[in-house]
Coordinates of C-alpha atoms in Angstrom, one line a residue:
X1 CA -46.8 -0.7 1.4
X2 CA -46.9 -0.9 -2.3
X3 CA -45.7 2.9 -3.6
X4 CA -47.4 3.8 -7.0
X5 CA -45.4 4.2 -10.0
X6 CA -42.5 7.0 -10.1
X7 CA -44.6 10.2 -11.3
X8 CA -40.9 11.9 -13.0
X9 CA -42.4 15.1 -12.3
X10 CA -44.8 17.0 -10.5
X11 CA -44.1 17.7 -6.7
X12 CA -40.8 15.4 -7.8
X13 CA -39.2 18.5 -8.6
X14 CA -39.9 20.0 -5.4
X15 CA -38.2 16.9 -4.0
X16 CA -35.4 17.6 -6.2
X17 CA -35.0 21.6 -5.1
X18 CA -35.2 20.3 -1.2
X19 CA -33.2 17.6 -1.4
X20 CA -30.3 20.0 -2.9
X21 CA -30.5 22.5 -0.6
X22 CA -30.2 19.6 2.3
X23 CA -27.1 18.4 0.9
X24 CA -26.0 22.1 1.0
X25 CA -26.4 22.9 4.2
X26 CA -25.5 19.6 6.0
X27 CA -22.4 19.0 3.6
X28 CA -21.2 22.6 3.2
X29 CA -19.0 22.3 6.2
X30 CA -17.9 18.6 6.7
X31 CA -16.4 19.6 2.9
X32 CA -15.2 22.2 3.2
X33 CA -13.4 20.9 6.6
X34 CA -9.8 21.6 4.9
X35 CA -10.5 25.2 5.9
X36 CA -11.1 24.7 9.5
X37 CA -8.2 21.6 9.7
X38 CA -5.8 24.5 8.9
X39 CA -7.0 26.4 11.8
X40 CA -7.4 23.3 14.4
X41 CA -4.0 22.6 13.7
X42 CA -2.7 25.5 14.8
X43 CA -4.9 25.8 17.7
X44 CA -4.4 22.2 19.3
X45 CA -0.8 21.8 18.3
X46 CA -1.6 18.0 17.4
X47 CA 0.0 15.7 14.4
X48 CA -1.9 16.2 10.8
X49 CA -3.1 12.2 10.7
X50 CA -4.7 13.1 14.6
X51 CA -5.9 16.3 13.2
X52 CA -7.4 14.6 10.2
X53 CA -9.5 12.2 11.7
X54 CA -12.3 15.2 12.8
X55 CA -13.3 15.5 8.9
X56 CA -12.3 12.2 8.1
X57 CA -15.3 11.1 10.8
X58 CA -17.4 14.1 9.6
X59 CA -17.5 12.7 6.2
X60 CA -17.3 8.7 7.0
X61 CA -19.3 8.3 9.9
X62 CA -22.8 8.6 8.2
X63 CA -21.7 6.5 5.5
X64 CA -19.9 3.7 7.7
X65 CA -23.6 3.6 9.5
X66 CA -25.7 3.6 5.7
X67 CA -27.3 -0.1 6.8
X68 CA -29.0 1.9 10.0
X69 CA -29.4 4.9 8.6
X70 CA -31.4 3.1 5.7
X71 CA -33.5 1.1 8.3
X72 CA -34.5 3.9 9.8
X73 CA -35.4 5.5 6.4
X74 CA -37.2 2.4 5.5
X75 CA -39.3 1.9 9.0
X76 CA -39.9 6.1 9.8
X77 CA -40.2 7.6 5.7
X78 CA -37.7 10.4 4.7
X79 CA -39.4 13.0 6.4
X80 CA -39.2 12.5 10.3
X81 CA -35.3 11.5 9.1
X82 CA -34.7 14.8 7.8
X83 CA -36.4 16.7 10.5
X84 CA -34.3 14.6 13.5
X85 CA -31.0 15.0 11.6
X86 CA -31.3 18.5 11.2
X87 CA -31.4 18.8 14.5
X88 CA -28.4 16.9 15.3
X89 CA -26.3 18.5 12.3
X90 CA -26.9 22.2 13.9
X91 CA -26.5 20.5 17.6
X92 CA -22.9 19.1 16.6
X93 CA -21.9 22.6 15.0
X94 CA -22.7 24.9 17.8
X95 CA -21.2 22.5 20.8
X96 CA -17.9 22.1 18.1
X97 CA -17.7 26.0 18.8
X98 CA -17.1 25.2 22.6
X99 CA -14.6 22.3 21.9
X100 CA -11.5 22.4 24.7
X101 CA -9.6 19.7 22.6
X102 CA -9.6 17.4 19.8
X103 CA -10.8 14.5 21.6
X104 CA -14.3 16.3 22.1
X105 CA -14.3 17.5 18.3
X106 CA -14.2 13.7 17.5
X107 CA -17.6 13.4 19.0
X108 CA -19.2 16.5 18.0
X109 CA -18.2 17.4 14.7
X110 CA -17.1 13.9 13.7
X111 CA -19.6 11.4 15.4
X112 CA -23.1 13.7 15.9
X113 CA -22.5 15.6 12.6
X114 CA -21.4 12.8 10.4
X115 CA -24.3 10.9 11.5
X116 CA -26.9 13.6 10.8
X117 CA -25.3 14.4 7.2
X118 CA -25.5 9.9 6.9
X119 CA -29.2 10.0 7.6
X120 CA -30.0 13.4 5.4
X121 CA -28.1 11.9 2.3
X122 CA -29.7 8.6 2.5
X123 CA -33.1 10.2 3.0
X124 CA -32.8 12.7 0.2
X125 CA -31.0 10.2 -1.9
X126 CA -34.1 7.2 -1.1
X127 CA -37.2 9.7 -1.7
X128 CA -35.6 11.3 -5.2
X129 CA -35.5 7.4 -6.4
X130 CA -39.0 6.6 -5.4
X131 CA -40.0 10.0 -7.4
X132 CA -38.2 9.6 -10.4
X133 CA -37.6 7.0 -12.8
X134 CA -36.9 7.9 -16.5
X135 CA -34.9 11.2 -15.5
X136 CA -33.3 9.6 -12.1
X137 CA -29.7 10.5 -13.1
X138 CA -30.7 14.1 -13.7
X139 CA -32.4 14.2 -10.1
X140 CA -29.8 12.6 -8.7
X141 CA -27.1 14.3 -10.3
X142 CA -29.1 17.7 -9.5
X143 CA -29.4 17.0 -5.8
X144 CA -26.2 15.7 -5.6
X145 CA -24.5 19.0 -6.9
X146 CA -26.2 20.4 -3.3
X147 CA -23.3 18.9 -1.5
X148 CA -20.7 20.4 -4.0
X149 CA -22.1 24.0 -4.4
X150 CA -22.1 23.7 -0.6
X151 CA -18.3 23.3 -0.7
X152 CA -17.6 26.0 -2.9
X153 CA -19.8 28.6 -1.1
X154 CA -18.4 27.4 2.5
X155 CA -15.3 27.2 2.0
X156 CA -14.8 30.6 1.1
X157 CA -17.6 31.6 4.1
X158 CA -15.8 29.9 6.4
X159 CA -12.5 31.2 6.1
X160 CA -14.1 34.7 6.3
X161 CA -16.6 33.9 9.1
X162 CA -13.2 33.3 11.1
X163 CA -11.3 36.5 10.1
X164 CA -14.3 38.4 11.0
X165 CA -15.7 36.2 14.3
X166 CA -12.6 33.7 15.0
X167 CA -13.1 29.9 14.7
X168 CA -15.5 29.7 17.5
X169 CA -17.8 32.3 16.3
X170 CA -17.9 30.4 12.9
X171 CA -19.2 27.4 13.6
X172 CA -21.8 29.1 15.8
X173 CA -23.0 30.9 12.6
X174 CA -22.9 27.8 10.6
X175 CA -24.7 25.5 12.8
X176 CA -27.3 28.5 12.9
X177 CA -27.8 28.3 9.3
X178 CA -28.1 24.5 9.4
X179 CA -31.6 24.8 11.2
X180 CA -33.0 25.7 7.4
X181 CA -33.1 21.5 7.4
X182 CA -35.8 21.5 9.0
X183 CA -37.8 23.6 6.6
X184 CA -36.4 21.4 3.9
X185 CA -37.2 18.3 5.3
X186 CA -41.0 19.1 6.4
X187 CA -41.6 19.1 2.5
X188 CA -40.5 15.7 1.6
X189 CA -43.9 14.4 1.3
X190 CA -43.6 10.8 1.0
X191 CA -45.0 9.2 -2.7
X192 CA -49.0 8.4 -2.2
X193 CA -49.2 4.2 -1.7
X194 CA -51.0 3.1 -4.6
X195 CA -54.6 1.6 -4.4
X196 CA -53.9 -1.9 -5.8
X197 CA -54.5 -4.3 -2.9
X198 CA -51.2 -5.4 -0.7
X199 CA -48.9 -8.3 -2.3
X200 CA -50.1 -11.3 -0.2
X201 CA -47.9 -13.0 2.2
X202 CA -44.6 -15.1 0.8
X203 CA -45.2 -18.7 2.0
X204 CA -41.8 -17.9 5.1
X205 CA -44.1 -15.0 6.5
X206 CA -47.1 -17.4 6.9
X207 CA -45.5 -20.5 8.2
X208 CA -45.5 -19.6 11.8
X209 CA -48.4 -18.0 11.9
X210 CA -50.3 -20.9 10.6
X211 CA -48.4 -23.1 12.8
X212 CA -49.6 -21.8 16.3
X213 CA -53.0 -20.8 15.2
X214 CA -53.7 -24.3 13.7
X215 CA -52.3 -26.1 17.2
X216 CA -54.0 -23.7 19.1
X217 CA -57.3 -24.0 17.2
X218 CA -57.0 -27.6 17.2
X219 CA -56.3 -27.5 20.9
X220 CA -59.6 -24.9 21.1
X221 CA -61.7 -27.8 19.5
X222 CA -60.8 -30.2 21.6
X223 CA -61.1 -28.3 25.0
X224 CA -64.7 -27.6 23.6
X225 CA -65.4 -31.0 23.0
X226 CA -64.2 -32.1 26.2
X227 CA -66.4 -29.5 28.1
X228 CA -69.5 -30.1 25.8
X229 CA -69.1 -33.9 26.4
X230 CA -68.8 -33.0 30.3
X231 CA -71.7 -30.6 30.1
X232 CA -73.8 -33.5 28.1
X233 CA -73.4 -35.8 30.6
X234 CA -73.8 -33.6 33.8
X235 CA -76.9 -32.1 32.6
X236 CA -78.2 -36.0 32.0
X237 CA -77.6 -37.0 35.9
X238 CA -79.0 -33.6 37.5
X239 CA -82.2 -34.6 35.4
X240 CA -82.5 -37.9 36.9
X241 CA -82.5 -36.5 40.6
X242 CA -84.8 -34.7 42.5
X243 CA -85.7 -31.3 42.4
X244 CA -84.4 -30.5 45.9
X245 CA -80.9 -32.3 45.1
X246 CA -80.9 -30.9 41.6
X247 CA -80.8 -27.1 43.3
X248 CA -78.0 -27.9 45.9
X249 CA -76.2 -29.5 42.7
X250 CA -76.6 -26.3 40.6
X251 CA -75.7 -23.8 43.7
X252 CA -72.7 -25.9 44.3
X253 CA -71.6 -25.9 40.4
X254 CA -72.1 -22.2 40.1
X255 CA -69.8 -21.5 42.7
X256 CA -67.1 -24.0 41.5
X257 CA -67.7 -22.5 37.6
X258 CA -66.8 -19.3 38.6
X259 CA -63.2 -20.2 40.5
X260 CA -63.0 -22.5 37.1
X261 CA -63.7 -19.7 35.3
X262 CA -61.0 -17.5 36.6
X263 CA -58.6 -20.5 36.5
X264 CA -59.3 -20.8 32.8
X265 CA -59.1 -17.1 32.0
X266 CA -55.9 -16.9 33.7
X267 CA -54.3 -20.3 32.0
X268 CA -55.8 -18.4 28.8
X269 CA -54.1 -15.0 29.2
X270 CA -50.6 -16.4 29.6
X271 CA -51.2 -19.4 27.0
X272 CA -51.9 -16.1 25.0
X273 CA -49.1 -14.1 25.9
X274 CA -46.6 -17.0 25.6
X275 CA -47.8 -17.5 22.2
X276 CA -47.4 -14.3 21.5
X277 CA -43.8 -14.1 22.4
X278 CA -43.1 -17.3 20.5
X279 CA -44.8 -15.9 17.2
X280 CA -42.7 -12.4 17.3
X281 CA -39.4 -13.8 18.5
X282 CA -39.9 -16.4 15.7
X283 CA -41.0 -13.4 13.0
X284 CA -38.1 -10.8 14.2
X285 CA -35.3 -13.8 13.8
X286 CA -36.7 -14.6 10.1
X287 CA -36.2 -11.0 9.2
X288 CA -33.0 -11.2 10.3
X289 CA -32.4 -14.2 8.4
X290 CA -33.8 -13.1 4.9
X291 CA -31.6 -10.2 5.7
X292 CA -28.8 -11.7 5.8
X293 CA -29.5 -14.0 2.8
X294 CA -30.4 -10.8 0.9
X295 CA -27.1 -9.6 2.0
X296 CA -24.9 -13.2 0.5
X297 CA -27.3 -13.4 -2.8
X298 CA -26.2 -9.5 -3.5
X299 CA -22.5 -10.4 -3.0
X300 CA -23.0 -13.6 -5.1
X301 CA -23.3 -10.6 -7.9
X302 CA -19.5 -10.0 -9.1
X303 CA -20.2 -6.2 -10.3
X304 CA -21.8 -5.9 -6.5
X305 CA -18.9 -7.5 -5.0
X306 CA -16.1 -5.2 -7.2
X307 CA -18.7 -2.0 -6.5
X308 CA -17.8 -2.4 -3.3
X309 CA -14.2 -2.7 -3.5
X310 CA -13.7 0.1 -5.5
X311 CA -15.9 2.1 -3.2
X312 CA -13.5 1.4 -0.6
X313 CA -10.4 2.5 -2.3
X314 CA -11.7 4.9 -4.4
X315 CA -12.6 6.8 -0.6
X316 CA -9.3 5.8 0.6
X317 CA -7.5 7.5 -2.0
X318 CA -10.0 10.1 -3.2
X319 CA -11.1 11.8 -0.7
X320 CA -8.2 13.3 1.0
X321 CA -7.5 16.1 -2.0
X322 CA -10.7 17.7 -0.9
X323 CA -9.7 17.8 3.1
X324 CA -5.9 18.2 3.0
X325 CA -5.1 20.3 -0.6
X326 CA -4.9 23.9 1.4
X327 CA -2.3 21.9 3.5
X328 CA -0.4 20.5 0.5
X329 CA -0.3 24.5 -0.8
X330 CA 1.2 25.8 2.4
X331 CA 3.6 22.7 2.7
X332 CA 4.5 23.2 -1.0
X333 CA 5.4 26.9 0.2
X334 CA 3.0 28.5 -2.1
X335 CA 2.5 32.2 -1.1
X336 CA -1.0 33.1 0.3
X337 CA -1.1 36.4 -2.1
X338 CA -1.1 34.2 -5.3
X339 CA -4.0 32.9 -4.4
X340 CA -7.2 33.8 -6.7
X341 CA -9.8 30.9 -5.4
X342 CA -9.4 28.6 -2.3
X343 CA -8.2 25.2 -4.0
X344 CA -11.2 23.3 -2.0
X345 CA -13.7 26.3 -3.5
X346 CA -12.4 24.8 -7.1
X347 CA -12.8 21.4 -5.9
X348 CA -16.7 22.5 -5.0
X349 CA -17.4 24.0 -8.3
X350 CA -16.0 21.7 -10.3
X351 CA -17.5 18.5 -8.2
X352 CA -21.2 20.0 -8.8
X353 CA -20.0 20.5 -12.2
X354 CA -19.2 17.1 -12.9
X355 CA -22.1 15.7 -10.5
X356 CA -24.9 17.5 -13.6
X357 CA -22.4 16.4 -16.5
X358 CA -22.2 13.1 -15.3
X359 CA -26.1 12.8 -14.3
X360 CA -27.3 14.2 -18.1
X361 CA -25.3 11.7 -19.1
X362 CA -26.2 8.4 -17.7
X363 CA -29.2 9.5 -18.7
X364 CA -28.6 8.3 -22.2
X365 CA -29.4 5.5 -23.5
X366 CA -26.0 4.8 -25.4
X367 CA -24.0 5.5 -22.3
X368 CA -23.2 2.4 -20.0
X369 CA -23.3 4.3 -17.0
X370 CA -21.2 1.0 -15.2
X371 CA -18.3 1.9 -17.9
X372 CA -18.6 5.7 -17.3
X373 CA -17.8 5.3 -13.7
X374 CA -15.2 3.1 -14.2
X375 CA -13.4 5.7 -16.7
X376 CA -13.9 8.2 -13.7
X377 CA -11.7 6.2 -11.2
X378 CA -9.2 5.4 -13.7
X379 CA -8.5 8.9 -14.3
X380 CA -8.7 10.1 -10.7
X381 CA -5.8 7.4 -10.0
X382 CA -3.8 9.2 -12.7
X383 CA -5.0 12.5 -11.3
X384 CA -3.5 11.8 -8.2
X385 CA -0.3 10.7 -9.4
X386 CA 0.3 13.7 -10.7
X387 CA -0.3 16.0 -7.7
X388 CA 3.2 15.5 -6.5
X389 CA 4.7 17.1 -9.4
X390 CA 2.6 20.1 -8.6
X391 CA 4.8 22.8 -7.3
X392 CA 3.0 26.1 -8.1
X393 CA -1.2 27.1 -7.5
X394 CA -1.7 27.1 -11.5
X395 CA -0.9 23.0 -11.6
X396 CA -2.7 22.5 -8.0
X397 CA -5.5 24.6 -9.4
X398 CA -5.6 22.7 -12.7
X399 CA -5.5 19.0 -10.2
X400 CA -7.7 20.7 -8.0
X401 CA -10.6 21.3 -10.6
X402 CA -9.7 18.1 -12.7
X403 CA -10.3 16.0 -9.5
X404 CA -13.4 17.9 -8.7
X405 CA -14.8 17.1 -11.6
X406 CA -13.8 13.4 -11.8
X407 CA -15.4 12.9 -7.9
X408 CA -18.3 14.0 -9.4
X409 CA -19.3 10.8 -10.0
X410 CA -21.0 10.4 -6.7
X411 CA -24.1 11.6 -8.8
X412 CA -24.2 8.4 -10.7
X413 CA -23.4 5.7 -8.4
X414 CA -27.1 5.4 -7.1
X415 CA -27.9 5.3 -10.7
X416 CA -25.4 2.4 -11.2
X417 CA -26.6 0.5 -7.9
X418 CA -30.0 0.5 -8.8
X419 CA -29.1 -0.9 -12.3
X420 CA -27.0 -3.4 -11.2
X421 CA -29.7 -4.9 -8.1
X422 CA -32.9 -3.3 -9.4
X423 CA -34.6 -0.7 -7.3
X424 CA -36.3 -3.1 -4.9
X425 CA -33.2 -4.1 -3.6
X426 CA -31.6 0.0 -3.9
X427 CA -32.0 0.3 0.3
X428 CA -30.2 -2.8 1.1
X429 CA -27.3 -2.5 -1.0
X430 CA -26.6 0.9 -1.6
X431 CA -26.4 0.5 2.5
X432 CA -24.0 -2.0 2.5
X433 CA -21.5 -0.2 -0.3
X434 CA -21.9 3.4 1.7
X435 CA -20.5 1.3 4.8
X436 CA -17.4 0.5 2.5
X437 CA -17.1 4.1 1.1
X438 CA -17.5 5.2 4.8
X439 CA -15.1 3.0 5.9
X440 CA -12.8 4.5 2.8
X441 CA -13.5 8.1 3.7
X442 CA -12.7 7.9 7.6
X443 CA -9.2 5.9 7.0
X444 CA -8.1 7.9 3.6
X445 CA -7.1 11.0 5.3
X446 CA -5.8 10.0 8.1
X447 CA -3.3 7.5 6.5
X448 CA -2.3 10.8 4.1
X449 CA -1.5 12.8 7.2
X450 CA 0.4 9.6 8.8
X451 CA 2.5 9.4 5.7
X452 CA 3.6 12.8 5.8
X453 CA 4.1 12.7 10.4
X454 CA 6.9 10.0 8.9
X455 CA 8.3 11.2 5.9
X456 CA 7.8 14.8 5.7
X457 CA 6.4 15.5 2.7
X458 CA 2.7 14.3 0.4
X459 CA 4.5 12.8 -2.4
X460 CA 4.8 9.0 -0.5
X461 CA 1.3 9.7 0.7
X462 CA -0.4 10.5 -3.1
X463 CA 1.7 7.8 -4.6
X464 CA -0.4 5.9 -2.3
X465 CA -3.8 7.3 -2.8
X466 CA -3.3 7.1 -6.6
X467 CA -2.4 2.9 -6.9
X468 CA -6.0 2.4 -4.9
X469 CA -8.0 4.5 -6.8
X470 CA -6.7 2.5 -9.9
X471 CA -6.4 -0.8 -8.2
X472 CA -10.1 -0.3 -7.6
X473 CA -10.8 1.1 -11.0
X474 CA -9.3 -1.9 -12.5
X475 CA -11.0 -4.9 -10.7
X476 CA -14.8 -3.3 -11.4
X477 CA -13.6 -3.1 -15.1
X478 CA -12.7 -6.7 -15.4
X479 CA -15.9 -8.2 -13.3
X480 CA -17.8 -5.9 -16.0
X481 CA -16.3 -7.3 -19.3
X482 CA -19.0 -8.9 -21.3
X483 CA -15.7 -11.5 -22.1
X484 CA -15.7 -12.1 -18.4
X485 CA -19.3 -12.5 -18.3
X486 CA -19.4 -15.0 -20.6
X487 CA -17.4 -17.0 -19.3
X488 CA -18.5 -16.9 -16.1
X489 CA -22.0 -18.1 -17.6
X490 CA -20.7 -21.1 -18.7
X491 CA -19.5 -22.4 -15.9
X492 CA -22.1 -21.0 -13.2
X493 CA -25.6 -19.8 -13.5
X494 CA -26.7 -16.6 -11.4
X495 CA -28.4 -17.0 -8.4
X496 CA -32.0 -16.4 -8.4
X497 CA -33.2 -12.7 -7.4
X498 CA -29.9 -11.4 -8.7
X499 CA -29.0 -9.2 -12.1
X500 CA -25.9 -9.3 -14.0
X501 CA -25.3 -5.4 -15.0
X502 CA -25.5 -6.3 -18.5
X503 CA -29.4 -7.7 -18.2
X504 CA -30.3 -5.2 -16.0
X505 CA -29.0 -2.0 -18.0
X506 CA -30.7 -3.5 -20.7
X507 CA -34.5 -4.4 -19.4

């Protein structure tokens, strides 16, 4: 299906308002998790890296499955996705609420609800693309800012929800209100096809095809040849006879045609059938194939290959602020009372700020939205450094907000995926890199609480977290160099179907 161009308005923006409050109600909770972790902790009595895995999977699960959640984006449209994992992100809520142990919160909150929040993002996140063009950072950093308002409002309703209701109670009500999906996602009307005739076949898709039909035709003609030829020559002796003989000859060749007949049709039907197979096994393993040489020809692309590196350890080290800061308060000994804002509510706030600062400006046309996100993960590295010096809530606040911000940047890594592989190839990789920041989210916080079950304090742990986030940071700022670039020119050329980011910013 060939989609028409990107209107950049119109029922866009009803895309846009949708798509946010999707984000908000599927990623309100697995957010602001730090809240219920708190709670879980005392309730089970487990260690904080076993504790940690529950949001850890909440938020890496749908990420670490991006490839299958974008098939099934790609093969059922953004709307049926929506509707199913709305269902399953409500489902995983309310059975959470009868959880005897951790072990069972692994599969409903982490597994069921990560998955459905996967599938939502990657929906909301495909259709705003196809709808928007010119402004696609201001879309994308608008829905995007869904997931962080979602956070700032749930982390404080959650920690009232259990005051007044208990923990079980809460994630009753909150799987309640994430039912409002499916309202959201019955209005993600797919973008009309347009009415230019389909692109014709690519010479791969035709070459087995054309190979059984033509043996099978050419078999055709000469089975009718054969049976004409027969027919020629049998109708030429039954003339020669006598009528009597000619009529015993006929009865005798009626009855014979017709067990011939069912012979052939039978023969026919699995000659048919067995073709059949042949042709679709043969089609289903070439799409595998030019799958997986789309896959090496997007990793033959340095800034892919160090986009999804960083990824990886900017999840590692950047996500566990937002799960485990309340923790790092209470193990700091901060009172309760001094407390204006839960730290993850600043985290929320600031995250949807940064999500809109950072979308307006990619938008620019004097921004290099590849360098912009690189300056983000420099600075969360440093951010993190500092949060072991922290010893009151002012500082934690301050890290608190200044790492909101700085995560932000979710907003405009769509925008500098599609720049860097073009927008026909967006599904494919932006699938593959939210397997690595999946993979990044579910190990970040559980290594965090590990490093604090063996040395008893977050300093070791942050130390940690801070070096990947500017390991990462570092190694996508050298593959984009234009020094680099140059000299990587000279001595190789680019593979076909694949954009340096410096071309493709620029066309």
């Amino acid at each position: 299906m060939v989609f028409r161009k990107p209107p950049d308005g119109g029922w866009g923006w009803v895309i846009v308002v949708v798509s946010f409050f999707t984000q908000f109600l599927c990623y309100g909770s697995p957010l602001a998790v730090g809240v219920l972790y708190v709670e879980w902790l005392d309730a089970f009595g487990e260690g904080k890296g076993k504790t940690a895995w529950v949001g850890s999977l909440a938020n890496g699960i749908g990420l670490l499955a991006s490839p299958v959640c974008s098939i099934c984006v790609s093969s059922f449209g953004a709307r049926p996705v929506a509707i199913f994992s709305g269902f399953m992100v409500a489902g995983g809520l309310m059975m959470s609420s009868f959880a005897p142990n951790i072990y069972f919160l692994y599969i409903s909150y982490g597994i069921v609800v990560g998955l459905g929040c996967g599938l939502l993002y990657t929906a909301t996140v495909t259709i705003t693309c196809q709808y928007f063009d010119k402004r696609r950072g201001l879309a994308l950093g608008l829905i995007s800012t869904g997931s962080s308002v979602g956070l700032f409002i749930y982390a404080a309703l959650q920690r009232e929800l259990i005051d007044l209701y208990g923990l079980d109670g809460c994630l009753l009500i909150v799987g309640a209100l994430s039912l409002n999906i499916l309202a959201c996602g019955s209005l993600m009307r797919p973008l009309e096809s347009s009415d230019s005739p389909p692109p014709e076949k690519t010479c791969v898709d035709k070459v087995p095809d054309q190979y059984f039909v033509y043996h099978e035709k050419e078999k055709t003609v000469e089975e009718n040849i054969s049976i004409l030829e027969k027919g020629y020559i049998d109708e030429k002796c039954v003339n020669n006879m006598p009528d009597y003989k000619q009529d015993s000859i006929l009865n005798k060749n009626v009855l014979s045609s017709i067990n011939v007949n069912e012979k052939d049709t039978y023969k026919k039907k699995v000659v048919e059938q067995t073709n059949f197979c042949k042709q679709l096994a043969k089609r289903k393993w070439q799409l595998y194939l030019n799958y997986w040489e789309e896959t090496v020809v997007l990793f033959k692309n340095k800034v892919f290959s160090a986009l999804f590196v960083a990824i990886l350890l900017f999840d590692i080290g950047g996500f566990p602020p937002s799960l485990l800061m309340e923790d790092v308060a209470r193990s700091a000994n901060i009172n309760e009372d001094d407390y204006h804002m839960p730290l993850i509510s600043i985290i929320g706030i600031m995250t949807a700020v940064g999500k809109l600062t950072l979308g307006i400006l990619a938008d620019f046309k004097w921004v290099n939205t590849l360098y912009l996100y690189v300056t983000t993960l420099l600075m969360t590295g440093v951010a993190l450094f500092a949060i072991p010096f922290a010893k009151s809530y002012l500082t934690l606040a301050m890290l608190s907000g200044i790492l909101g911000f700085l995560t932000g940047n979710w907003s405009i890594f769509p925008y500098v995926t599609t720049k860097t592989v073009g927008i026909e190839k967006l599904t494919h990789a932006y699938g593959i890199l939210m397997f690595f920041a999946g993979l990044g989210n579910s190990l970040g916080p559980p290594i965090v609480g590990w490093f604090y079950d063996w040395t008893q304090e977050y300093d070791t742990a942050f130390y940690f977290s801070g070096f990947c986030v500017l390991l990462g940071g570092f190694l996508l700022m050298l593959a984009a160099l234009p020094c680099w670039n140059a000299c990587t020119n000279q001595s190789s050329k680019l593979p076909p179907n694949t954009y340096s980011y410096k071309v493709a910013s620029s066309a």
